[in-house]
Amino acid sequence: LYTGTFEAYQGLGLLFDSARLVLEFRPDARVVLAGGRPEQIEGARAAARTAGVEHAIIFAGQRPPDEIPRFLDAADVLVSPRSSGTNTPLKIYQYLRSGRPIVATRLLTHTQVLDDDVAILTAPTAAAFANGILGALADPDRARAIGDRARRLAETKYSYEAYLANTRRACAYLTASAPQVAGGVA
């Protein structure tokens, strides 16, 4: 399952090229994409056709946020094939909470949050990404353990409560280090 936008940096081309390799070993595999505007879906459909995998790609379109957890629950593997960027995709936090194994590119955009304990990180190449997906599918016990560790990370470090605690610490630090003036903070 892939969720999110269909912008070029998201790496859908890498995903389609990887899917071609996955299908050589797992012809029963399907890739579901939830997201994209109608014109982006048409472009992605053409790219999937060019990669020879259109028959194995399911375009669910943009979905309401309350439906995404059901997609996550139904998936065997969650993917984030980003090819560039430094900001962590918001989907990663939702992926972590799902407890499903995550296959993501080993780029700063992911490694700020993910490591080898909570995700299957790969080089940003079709062969490496396909191997990551195939590894998750071939070893469900390992995939489940990775997903369980991902969920625990989300519950401890990326929960709403953790966010509030970090925000309070930041505010306390800023307030404590700000010069004091009569009647308030400068």
PDB file of C-alpha atoms in Angstrom:
ATOM      1  CA  LEU A   1       0.000   0.000   0.000  1.00  0.00           C
ATOM      2  CA  TYR A   2       1.141   3.504  -0.856  1.00  0.00           C
ATOM      3  CA  THR A   3      -0.754   6.494   0.535  1.00  0.00           C
ATOM      4  CA  GLY A   4      -0.226  10.152  -0.238  1.00  0.00           C
ATOM      5  CA  THR A   5       0.357  12.584  -3.017  1.00  0.00           C
ATOM      6  CA  PHE A   6       1.585  11.657  -6.470  1.00  0.00           C
ATOM      7  CA  GLU A   7       4.236  14.378  -6.748  1.00  0.00           C
ATOM      8  CA  ALA A   8       7.423  13.374  -8.606  1.00  0.00           C
ATOM      9  CA  TYR A   9       9.608  13.287  -5.462  1.00  0.00           C
ATOM     10  CA  GLN A  10       7.326  10.604  -3.971  1.00  0.00           C
ATOM     11  CA  GLY A  11       9.013   8.006  -6.177  1.00  0.00           C
ATOM     12  CA  LEU A  12       6.062   6.328  -7.868  1.00  0.00           C
ATOM     13  CA  GLY A  13       8.272   5.550 -10.870  1.00  0.00           C
ATOM     14  CA  LEU A  14      10.598   3.676  -8.518  1.00  0.00           C
ATOM     15  CA  LEU A  15       7.587   1.880  -7.053  1.00  0.00           C
ATOM     16  CA  PHE A  16       6.348   0.776 -10.488  1.00  0.00           C
ATOM     17  CA  ASP A  17       9.803  -0.391 -11.568  1.00  0.00           C
ATOM     18  CA  SER A  18      10.104  -2.285  -8.270  1.00  0.00           C
ATOM     19  CA  ALA A  19       6.647  -3.791  -8.746  1.00  0.00           C
ATOM     20  CA  ARG A  20       7.774  -5.266 -12.065  1.00  0.00           C
ATOM     21  CA  LEU A  21      10.570  -7.102 -10.247  1.00  0.00           C
ATOM     22  CA  VAL A  22       8.304  -8.161  -7.373  1.00  0.00           C
ATOM     23  CA  LEU A  23       5.796  -9.618  -9.843  1.00  0.00           C
ATOM     24  CA  GLU A  24       8.469 -11.887 -11.323  1.00  0.00           C
ATOM     25  CA  PHE A  25       8.571 -13.733  -7.982  1.00  0.00           C
ATOM     26  CA  ARG A  26       5.097 -12.950  -6.666  1.00  0.00           C
ATOM     27  CA  PRO A  27       2.682 -12.679  -9.606  1.00  0.00           C
ATOM     28  CA  ASP A  28      -0.160 -12.550  -7.076  1.00  0.00           C
ATOM     29  CA  ALA A  29       1.128  -9.278  -5.562  1.00  0.00           C
ATOM     30  CA  ARG A  30      -0.909  -6.108  -5.962  1.00  0.00           C
ATOM     31  CA  VAL A  31       0.011  -2.516  -5.219  1.00  0.00           C
ATOM     32  CA  VAL A  32      -2.759  -0.277  -3.942  1.00  0.00           C
ATOM     33  CA  LEU A  33      -2.307   3.475  -4.219  1.00  0.00           C
ATOM     34  CA  ALA A  34      -4.573   5.710  -2.141  1.00  0.00           C
ATOM     35  CA  GLY A  35      -4.187   9.342  -3.150  1.00  0.00           C
ATOM     36  CA  GLY A  36      -3.534  11.515  -6.133  1.00  0.00           C
ATOM     37  CA  ARG A  37      -5.691  13.997  -7.986  1.00  0.00           C
ATOM     38  CA  PRO A  38      -7.526  12.666 -11.071  1.00  0.00           C
ATOM     39  CA  GLU A  39      -4.966  14.055 -13.528  1.00  0.00           C
ATOM     40  CA  GLN A  40      -2.119  12.648 -11.424  1.00  0.00           C
ATOM     41  CA  ILE A  41      -3.789   9.252 -11.350  1.00  0.00           C
ATOM     42  CA  GLU A  42      -3.985   9.251 -15.136  1.00  0.00           C
ATOM     43  CA  GLY A  43      -0.290  10.114 -15.344  1.00  0.00           C
ATOM     44  CA  ALA A  44       0.556   7.387 -12.813  1.00  0.00           C
ATOM     45  CA  ARG A  45      -1.609   4.898 -14.694  1.00  0.00           C
ATOM     46  CA  ALA A  46       0.376   5.693 -17.867  1.00  0.00           C
ATOM     47  CA  ALA A  47       3.660   5.241 -15.972  1.00  0.00           C
ATOM     48  CA  ALA A  48       2.439   1.890 -14.611  1.00  0.00           C
ATOM     49  CA  ARG A  49       1.487   0.859 -18.143  1.00  0.00           C
ATOM     50  CA  THR A  50       4.941   1.837 -19.414  1.00  0.00           C
ATOM     51  CA  ALA A  51       6.536  -0.198 -16.601  1.00  0.00           C
ATOM     52  CA  GLY A  52       4.361  -3.155 -17.578  1.00  0.00           C
ATOM     53  CA  VAL A  53       2.594  -3.400 -14.227  1.00  0.00           C
ATOM     54  CA  GLU A  54      -0.742  -1.666 -14.803  1.00  0.00           C
ATOM     55  CA  HIS A  55      -2.599  -4.967 -14.282  1.00  0.00           C
ATOM     56  CA  ALA A  56      -1.208  -5.206 -10.732  1.00  0.00           C
ATOM     57  CA  ILE A  57      -1.805  -1.601  -9.652  1.00  0.00           C
ATOM     58  CA  ILE A  58      -5.052  -0.579  -7.986  1.00  0.00           C
ATOM     59  CA  PHE A  59      -5.764   3.146  -7.955  1.00  0.00           C
ATOM     60  CA  ALA A  60      -8.124   3.883  -5.065  1.00  0.00           C
ATOM     61  CA  GLY A  61      -7.997   7.663  -5.634  1.00  0.00           C
ATOM     62  CA  GLN A  62      -8.091  10.245  -2.889  1.00  0.00           C
ATOM     63  CA  ARG A  63      -9.750   8.834   0.199  1.00  0.00           C
ATOM     64  CA  PRO A  64     -11.210  10.596   3.226  1.00  0.00           C
ATOM     65  CA  PRO A  65      -8.751  10.531   6.143  1.00  0.00           C
ATOM     66  CA  ASP A  66     -11.036   8.319   8.216  1.00  0.00           C
ATOM     67  CA  GLU A  67     -10.820   5.571   5.549  1.00  0.00           C
ATOM     68  CA  ILE A  68      -7.016   5.361   5.458  1.00  0.00           C
ATOM     69  CA  PRO A  69      -6.686   3.241   8.627  1.00  0.00           C
ATOM     70  CA  ARG A  70      -8.798   0.542   6.955  1.00  0.00           C
ATOM     71  CA  PHE A  71      -6.451   0.550   3.971  1.00  0.00           C
ATOM     72  CA  LEU A  72      -3.457   0.269   6.321  1.00  0.00           C
ATOM     73  CA  ASP A  73      -5.069  -2.607   8.204  1.00  0.00           C
ATOM     74  CA  ALA A  74      -5.719  -4.498   4.960  1.00  0.00           C
ATOM     75  CA  ALA A  75      -2.141  -4.148   3.683  1.00  0.00           C
ATOM     76  CA  ASP A  76       0.675  -6.649   4.074  1.00  0.00           C
ATOM     77  CA  VAL A  77       3.388  -4.032   3.441  1.00  0.00           C
ATOM     78  CA  LEU A  78       3.389  -0.223   3.467  1.00  0.00           C
ATOM     79  CA  VAL A  79       5.727   1.564   1.079  1.00  0.00           C
ATOM     80  CA  SER A  80       7.346   4.970   0.881  1.00  0.00           C
ATOM     81  CA  PRO A  81       9.562   5.034  -2.238  1.00  0.00           C
ATOM     82  CA  ARG A  82      10.603   8.674  -1.972  1.00  0.00           C
ATOM     83  CA  SER A  83      13.444   9.533  -4.271  1.00  0.00           C
ATOM     84  CA  SER A  84      14.440  12.890  -2.782  1.00  0.00           C
ATOM     85  CA  GLY A  85      13.725  15.343  -0.018  1.00  0.00           C
ATOM     86  CA  THR A  86      14.661  15.999   3.572  1.00  0.00           C
ATOM     87  CA  ASN A  87      11.305  16.367   5.285  1.00  0.00           C
ATOM     88  CA  THR A  88       9.741  13.248   6.783  1.00  0.00           C
ATOM     89  CA  PRO A  89       6.483  12.380   5.017  1.00  0.00           C
ATOM     90  CA  LEU A  90       3.501  12.642   7.366  1.00  0.00           C
ATOM     91  CA  LYS A  91       2.377   9.214   6.165  1.00  0.00           C
ATOM     92  CA  ILE A  92       5.333   7.701   8.027  1.00  0.00           C
ATOM     93  CA  TYR A  93       3.776   8.512  11.408  1.00  0.00           C
ATOM     94  CA  GLN A  94       0.506   6.888  10.359  1.00  0.00           C
ATOM     95  CA  TYR A  95       2.415   3.929   8.931  1.00  0.00           C
ATOM     96  CA  LEU A  96       4.259   3.505  12.254  1.00  0.00           C
ATOM     97  CA  ARG A  97       1.005   3.520  14.231  1.00  0.00           C
ATOM     98  CA  SER A  98      -0.486   0.847  11.963  1.00  0.00           C
ATOM     99  CA  GLY A  99       1.965  -1.822  13.089  1.00  0.00           C
ATOM    100  CA  ARG A 100       2.496  -2.971   9.500  1.00  0.00           C
ATOM    101  CA  PRO A 101       5.988  -3.419   8.061  1.00  0.00           C
ATOM    102  CA  ILE A 102       7.274  -0.364   6.233  1.00  0.00           C
ATOM    103  CA  VAL A 103       9.579  -0.514   3.216  1.00  0.00           C
ATOM    104  CA  ALA A 104      11.181   2.871   2.601  1.00  0.00           C
ATOM    105  CA  THR A 105      14.197   4.301   0.838  1.00  0.00           C
ATOM    106  CA  ARG A 106      17.255   4.846   2.989  1.00  0.00           C
ATOM    107  CA  LEU A 107      17.273   8.614   2.526  1.00  0.00           C
ATOM    108  CA  LEU A 108      17.281  11.442   5.077  1.00  0.00           C
ATOM    109  CA  THR A 109      13.597  11.991   4.348  1.00  0.00           C
ATOM    110  CA  HIS A 110      12.979   8.645   6.101  1.00  0.00           C
ATOM    111  CA  THR A 111      16.000   8.063   8.333  1.00  0.00           C
ATOM    112  CA  GLN A 112      15.186  11.047  10.544  1.00  0.00           C
ATOM    113  CA  VAL A 113      12.443   8.821  11.980  1.00  0.00           C
ATOM    114  CA  LEU A 114      12.986   5.287  10.667  1.00  0.00           C
ATOM    115  CA  ASP A 115      15.858   2.892  11.254  1.00  0.00           C
ATOM    116  CA  ASP A 116      16.468  -0.790  10.575  1.00  0.00           C
ATOM    117  CA  ASP A 117      14.624  -1.815  13.753  1.00  0.00           C
ATOM    118  CA  VAL A 118      11.299  -0.305  12.692  1.00  0.00           C
ATOM    119  CA  ALA A 119      11.443  -0.443   8.894  1.00  0.00           C
ATOM    120  CA  ILE A 120      13.012  -2.198   5.958  1.00  0.00           C
ATOM    121  CA  LEU A 121      15.230   0.525   4.545  1.00  0.00           C
ATOM    122  CA  THR A 122      16.624   0.105   1.043  1.00  0.00           C
ATOM    123  CA  ALA A 123      18.734   1.909  -1.481  1.00  0.00           C
ATOM    124  CA  PRO A 124      16.571   4.041  -3.798  1.00  0.00           C
ATOM    125  CA  THR A 125      16.866   1.573  -6.680  1.00  0.00           C
ATOM    126  CA  ALA A 126      14.200  -0.671  -8.185  1.00  0.00           C
ATOM    127  CA  ALA A 127      16.120  -3.854  -7.352  1.00  0.00           C
ATOM    128  CA  ALA A 128      16.774  -2.898  -3.729  1.00  0.00           C
ATOM    129  CA  PHE A 129      13.229  -1.656  -3.149  1.00  0.00           C
ATOM    130  CA  ALA A 130      11.783  -4.809  -4.733  1.00  0.00           C
ATOM    131  CA  ASN A 131      14.021  -6.932  -2.501  1.00  0.00           C
ATOM    132  CA  GLY A 132      12.717  -5.056   0.534  1.00  0.00           C
ATOM    133  CA  ILE A 133       9.114  -5.735  -0.441  1.00  0.00           C
ATOM    134  CA  LEU A 134       9.841  -9.375  -1.295  1.00  0.00           C
ATOM    135  CA  GLY A 135      11.656  -9.814   2.006  1.00  0.00           C
ATOM    136  CA  ALA A 136       8.647  -8.546   3.937  1.00  0.00           C
ATOM    137  CA  LEU A 137       6.308 -10.825   1.997  1.00  0.00           C
ATOM    138  CA  ALA A 138       8.567 -13.875   2.270  1.00  0.00           C
ATOM    139  CA  ASP A 139       9.164 -13.635   6.024  1.00  0.00           C
ATOM    140  CA  PRO A 140       5.884 -12.648   7.708  1.00  0.00           C
ATOM    141  CA  ASP A 141       7.286 -13.305  11.206  1.00  0.00           C
ATOM    142  CA  ARG A 142      10.142 -10.835  10.663  1.00  0.00           C
ATOM    143  CA  ALA A 143       7.738  -8.371   9.016  1.00  0.00           C
ATOM    144  CA  ARG A 144       5.346  -8.657  11.978  1.00  0.00           C
ATOM    145  CA  ALA A 145       8.194  -8.055  14.447  1.00  0.00           C
ATOM    146  CA  ILE A 146       9.297  -4.949  12.537  1.00  0.00           C
ATOM    147  CA  GLY A 147       5.695  -3.693  12.484  1.00  0.00           C
ATOM    148  CA  ASP A 148       5.325  -4.323  16.221  1.00  0.00           C
ATOM    149  CA  ARG A 149       8.493  -2.339  16.947  1.00  0.00           C
ATOM    150  CA  ALA A 150       7.232   0.441  14.675  1.00  0.00           C
ATOM    151  CA  ARG A 151       3.959   0.615  16.599  1.00  0.00           C
ATOM    152  CA  ARG A 152       5.814   0.767  19.922  1.00  0.00           C
ATOM    153  CA  LEU A 153       7.976   3.605  18.586  1.00  0.00           C
ATOM    154  CA  ALA A 154       4.846   5.491  17.530  1.00  0.00           C
ATOM    155  CA  GLU A 155       3.241   4.942  20.934  1.00  0.00           C
ATOM    156  CA  THR A 156       6.267   6.125  22.871  1.00  0.00           C
ATOM    157  CA  LYS A 157       8.056   8.742  20.782  1.00  0.00           C
ATOM    158  CA  TYR A 158       5.420   9.966  18.311  1.00  0.00           C
ATOM    159  CA  SER A 159       2.181   9.834  20.292  1.00  0.00           C
ATOM    160  CA  TYR A 160       0.034  12.858  21.017  1.00  0.00           C
ATOM    161  CA  GLU A 161       1.162  12.677  24.647  1.00  0.00           C
ATOM    162  CA  ALA A 162       4.831  12.679  23.587  1.00  0.00           C
ATOM    163  CA  TYR A 163       4.141  15.660  21.316  1.00  0.00           C
ATOM    164  CA  LEU A 164       2.591  17.579  24.215  1.00  0.00           C
ATOM    165  CA  ALA A 165       5.479  16.715  26.546  1.00  0.00           C
ATOM    166  CA  ASN A 166       8.042  17.857  23.952  1.00  0.00           C
ATOM    167  CA  THR A 167       6.095  21.069  23.337  1.00  0.00           C
ATOM    168  CA  ARG A 168       5.966  21.771  27.085  1.00  0.00           C
ATOM    169  CA  ARG A 169       9.730  21.190  27.379  1.00  0.00           C
ATOM    170  CA  ALA A 170      10.417  23.512  24.456  1.00  0.00           C
ATOM    171  CA  CYS A 171       8.179  26.229  25.899  1.00  0.00           C
ATOM    172  CA  ALA A 172       9.774  25.863  29.333  1.00  0.00           C
ATOM    173  CA  TYR A 173      13.237  26.118  27.805  1.00  0.00           C
ATOM    174  CA  LEU A 174      12.301  29.181  25.763  1.00  0.00           C
ATOM    175  CA  THR A 175      10.607  30.834  28.720  1.00  0.00           C
ATOM    176  CA  ALA A 176      13.522  30.090  31.062  1.00  0.00           C
ATOM    177  CA  SER A 177      16.117  31.464  28.648  1.00  0.00           C
ATOM    178  CA  ALA A 178      14.189  34.570  27.632  1.00  0.00           C
ATOM    179  CA  PRO A 179      15.293  37.821  29.280  1.00  0.00           C
ATOM    180  CA  GLN A 180      12.804  38.875  31.926  1.00  0.00           C
ATOM    181  CA  VAL A 181      11.421  42.423  32.028  1.00  0.00           C
ATOM    182  CA  ALA A 182       9.027  44.069  34.416  1.00  0.00           C
ATOM    183  CA  GLY A 183       5.495  42.883  33.726  1.00  0.00           C
ATOM    184  CA  GLY A 184       6.367  39.837  31.599  1.00  0.00           C
ATOM    185  CA  VAL A 185       8.742  38.291  29.152  1.00  0.00           C
ATOM    186  CA  ALA A 186      10.722  40.401  26.724  1.00  0.00           C
TER     187      ALA A 186
END
